[in-house]
mmCIF file of C-alpha atoms and ligand atoms in Angstrom:
data_model
loop_
_atom_site.group_PDB
_atom_site.id
_atom_site.type_symbol
_atom_site.label_atom_id
_atom_site.label_comp_id
_atom_site.label_asym_id
_atom_site.label_seq_id
_atom_site.Cartn_x
_atom_site.Cartn_y
_atom_site.Cartn_z
ATOM 1 C CA MET A 1 -11.774 15.769 6.649
ATOM 2 C CA SER A 2 -12.223 16.264 10.934
ATOM 3 C CA GLU A 3 -11.286 13.172 11.381
ATOM 4 C CA GLY A 4 -8.576 12.730 9.686
ATOM 5 C CA TYR A 5 -9.584 10.790 6.744
ATOM 6 C CA SER A 6 -12.175 11.431 3.496
ATOM 7 C CA LEU A 7 -14.081 9.048 1.943
ATOM 8 C CA THR A 8 -14.412 10.258 -1.222
ATOM 9 C CA ARG A 9 -11.002 11.771 -2.182
ATOM 10 C CA LEU A 10 -7.896 9.523 -1.934
ATOM 11 C CA ASN A 11 -5.596 10.092 1.718
ATOM 12 C CA LYS A 12 -2.314 10.884 1.299
ATOM 13 C CA PRO A 13 -0.350 11.495 4.643
ATOM 14 C CA LYS A 14 1.451 15.872 3.934
ATOM 15 C CA ASP A 15 4.479 15.053 5.757
ATOM 16 C CA TRP A 16 5.695 11.842 6.564
ATOM 17 C CA ASN A 17 7.917 13.046 9.301
ATOM 18 C CA ASN A 18 4.314 13.764 11.634
ATOM 19 C CA LEU A 19 1.588 11.143 10.379
ATOM 20 C CA ALA A 20 -0.941 11.399 12.324
ATOM 21 C CA GLY A 21 -2.469 7.330 14.198
ATOM 22 C CA MET A 22 -5.070 7.129 10.738
ATOM 23 C CA ASP A 23 -1.724 7.534 7.995
ATOM 24 C CA LYS A 24 0.191 5.009 10.436
ATOM 25 C CA LYS A 25 -3.014 2.260 10.024
ATOM 26 C CA HIS A 26 -4.339 2.818 6.622
ATOM 27 C CA VAL A 27 -0.896 3.053 4.366
ATOM 28 C CA PRO A 28 0.775 0.936 2.253
ATOM 29 C CA ILE A 29 4.237 0.430 2.832
ATOM 30 C CA ILE A 30 6.126 -1.100 0.195
ATOM 31 C CA GLU A 31 10.565 -3.145 0.695
ATOM 32 C CA ALA A 32 11.991 -3.595 -2.761
ATOM 33 C CA PRO A 33 15.450 -3.055 -3.916
ATOM 34 C CA THR A 34 16.127 0.146 -4.999
ATOM 35 C CA LYS A 35 17.894 -1.453 -8.231
ATOM 36 C CA ALA A 36 16.979 -4.237 -10.042
ATOM 37 C CA LYS A 37 17.903 -5.992 -14.249
ATOM 38 C CA SER A 38 15.798 -6.198 -16.381
ATOM 39 C CA GLY A 39 13.763 -8.218 -17.840
ATOM 40 C CA GLU A 40 15.199 -10.178 -13.937
ATOM 41 C CA PRO A 41 12.094 -10.409 -11.406
ATOM 42 C CA PHE A 42 12.100 -9.160 -8.030
ATOM 43 C CA GLU A 43 10.720 -9.652 -5.080
ATOM 44 C CA VAL A 44 8.518 -7.035 -3.749
ATOM 45 C CA LYS A 45 6.790 -7.286 -0.318
ATOM 46 C CA LEU A 46 3.668 -4.619 0.981
ATOM 47 C CA LYS A 47 2.584 -4.488 3.831
ATOM 48 C CA VAL A 48 -0.915 -1.651 4.920
ATOM 49 C CA GLY A 49 -0.078 -0.220 7.811
ATOM 50 C CA GLY A 50 1.698 -1.229 11.198
ATOM 51 C CA ILE A 51 4.555 2.772 11.582
ATOM 52 C CA ASP A 52 5.632 2.359 14.591
ATOM 53 C CA GLY A 53 3.363 -0.585 15.328
ATOM 54 C CA VAL A 54 0.089 1.154 15.330
ATOM 55 C CA GLU A 55 -0.967 -1.977 12.694
ATOM 56 C CA HIS A 56 -5.190 -1.714 11.545
ATOM 57 C CA PRO A 57 -7.986 -3.923 12.415
ATOM 58 C CA ASN A 58 -8.577 -7.109 10.542
ATOM 59 C CA MET A 59 -12.014 -8.213 11.964
ATOM 60 C CA LEU A 60 -15.597 -8.327 9.666
ATOM 61 C CA SER A 61 -16.440 -4.997 10.527
ATOM 62 C CA HIS A 62 -13.170 -2.571 10.092
ATOM 63 C CA TYR A 63 -10.799 -4.333 7.772
ATOM 64 C CA ILE A 64 -8.491 -3.742 4.885
ATOM 65 C CA THR A 65 -10.680 -5.359 1.455
ATOM 66 C CA TRP A 66 -7.897 -4.642 -1.042
ATOM 67 C CA VAL A 67 -3.968 -3.763 -1.897
ATOM 68 C CA GLU A 68 -3.394 -1.826 -5.992
ATOM 69 C CA LEU A 69 0.464 -2.026 -6.930
ATOM 70 C CA TYR A 70 1.193 -0.279 -9.372
ATOM 71 C CA ALA A 71 4.377 -0.179 -11.573
ATOM 72 C CA GLY A 72 4.271 3.490 -12.771
ATOM 73 C CA GLU A 73 0.821 3.721 -14.600
ATOM 74 C CA ARG A 74 0.624 0.782 -15.112
ATOM 75 C CA HIS A 75 -1.495 -1.831 -13.063
ATOM 76 C CA THR A 76 0.360 -4.912 -11.676
ATOM 77 C CA ALA A 77 -1.512 -6.245 -9.003
ATOM 78 C CA ARG A 78 -4.198 -6.323 -6.724
ATOM 79 C CA ILE A 79 -4.536 -8.884 -3.333
ATOM 80 C CA GLU A 80 -8.080 -9.424 -1.994
ATOM 81 C CA PHE A 81 -8.495 -10.063 2.426
ATOM 82 C CA ALA A 82 -10.686 -11.551 3.630
ATOM 83 C CA PRO A 83 -11.470 -9.734 7.461
ATOM 84 C CA ALA A 84 -10.807 -11.329 10.534
ATOM 85 C CA ILE A 85 -8.565 -14.700 8.495
ATOM 86 C CA SER A 86 -5.771 -12.946 6.669
ATOM 87 C CA ASP A 87 -3.321 -12.970 9.328
ATOM 88 C CA GLY A 88 -2.022 -9.571 8.822
ATOM 89 C CA TYR A 89 -1.709 -7.641 5.579
ATOM 90 C CA LYS A 90 1.158 -9.379 4.243
ATOM 91 C CA ILE A 91 2.075 -9.593 0.856
ATOM 92 C CA LYS A 92 4.790 -10.814 -1.104
ATOM 93 C CA LEU A 93 4.725 -11.380 -4.847
ATOM 94 C CA ALA A 94 7.373 -11.269 -7.489
ATOM 95 C CA ILE A 95 8.044 -8.746 -10.494
ATOM 96 C CA THR A 96 10.019 -7.659 -13.844
ATOM 97 C CA LEU A 97 10.658 -4.888 -15.406
ATOM 98 C CA GLU A 98 11.869 -3.954 -18.229
ATOM 99 C CA LYS A 99 12.211 -0.032 -17.540
ATOM 100 C CA SER A 100 13.207 2.390 -14.938
ATOM 101 C CA ALA A 101 9.547 2.821 -12.523
ATOM 102 C CA LYS A 102 7.892 4.536 -9.535
ATOM 103 C CA LEU A 103 5.977 1.761 -7.997
ATOM 104 C CA CYS A 104 3.539 3.100 -5.980
ATOM 105 C CA ALA A 105 0.406 1.037 -3.139
ATOM 106 C CA ARG A 106 -2.911 1.380 -2.704
ATOM 107 C CA ALA A 107 -5.351 0.487 0.263
ATOM 108 C CA PHE A 108 -8.646 0.628 0.636
ATOM 109 C CA CYS A 109 -11.083 0.565 4.281
ATOM 110 C CA ASN A 110 -14.185 -0.713 4.378
ATOM 111 C CA LEU A 111 -14.512 2.168 7.178
ATOM 112 C CA HIS A 112 -12.050 4.775 6.428
ATOM 113 C CA GLY A 113 -11.807 4.522 2.773
ATOM 114 C CA LEU A 114 -8.185 4.949 0.212
ATOM 115 C CA TRP A 115 -4.712 5.212 0.657
ATOM 116 C CA GLU A 116 -1.915 6.282 -1.055
ATOM 117 C CA GLY A 117 2.149 4.908 0.199
ATOM 118 C CA GLN A 118 5.006 6.583 -0.357
ATOM 119 C CA ALA A 119 6.280 5.583 -3.645
ATOM 120 C CA LYS A 120 9.699 3.392 -4.408
ATOM 121 C CA GLN A 121 11.949 4.076 -6.660
ATOM 122 C CA ILE A 122 13.014 1.378 -8.846
ATOM 123 C CA THR A 123 15.769 1.422 -11.213
ATOM 124 C CA ILE A 124 16.588 -0.544 -13.354
ATOM 125 C CA GLU A 125 20.085 -1.777 -15.156
HETATM 126 FE FE1 FE2 B 1 -9.843 1.412 8.581
#
């Protein structure tokens, strides 16, 4: 862990007010409304890294291979990126929930392993 990440464990920032550079470029960020209507689709945006402008590299030898979205324990989406050709790591999708849930995203870097971002509570009305 001396370099601030682990290849065998889930990497998750401990203090969101004091992020290391490795956190800033690897954690997935969820953008979604805090409230939605039951059974009606709403938009979720995912972006990997880029906090404070610290973008993750996107080259053949070092890139984000995929990002996954969960609603509670339910797997919701998985997006695979091709190195060097995707325009950053930005995804837009629509999902539908029946009950309130916490959205959570995980991203995998081919060199630095698995990263989890801040969960986002969605209240279904
Ligand atoms: Fe990386």
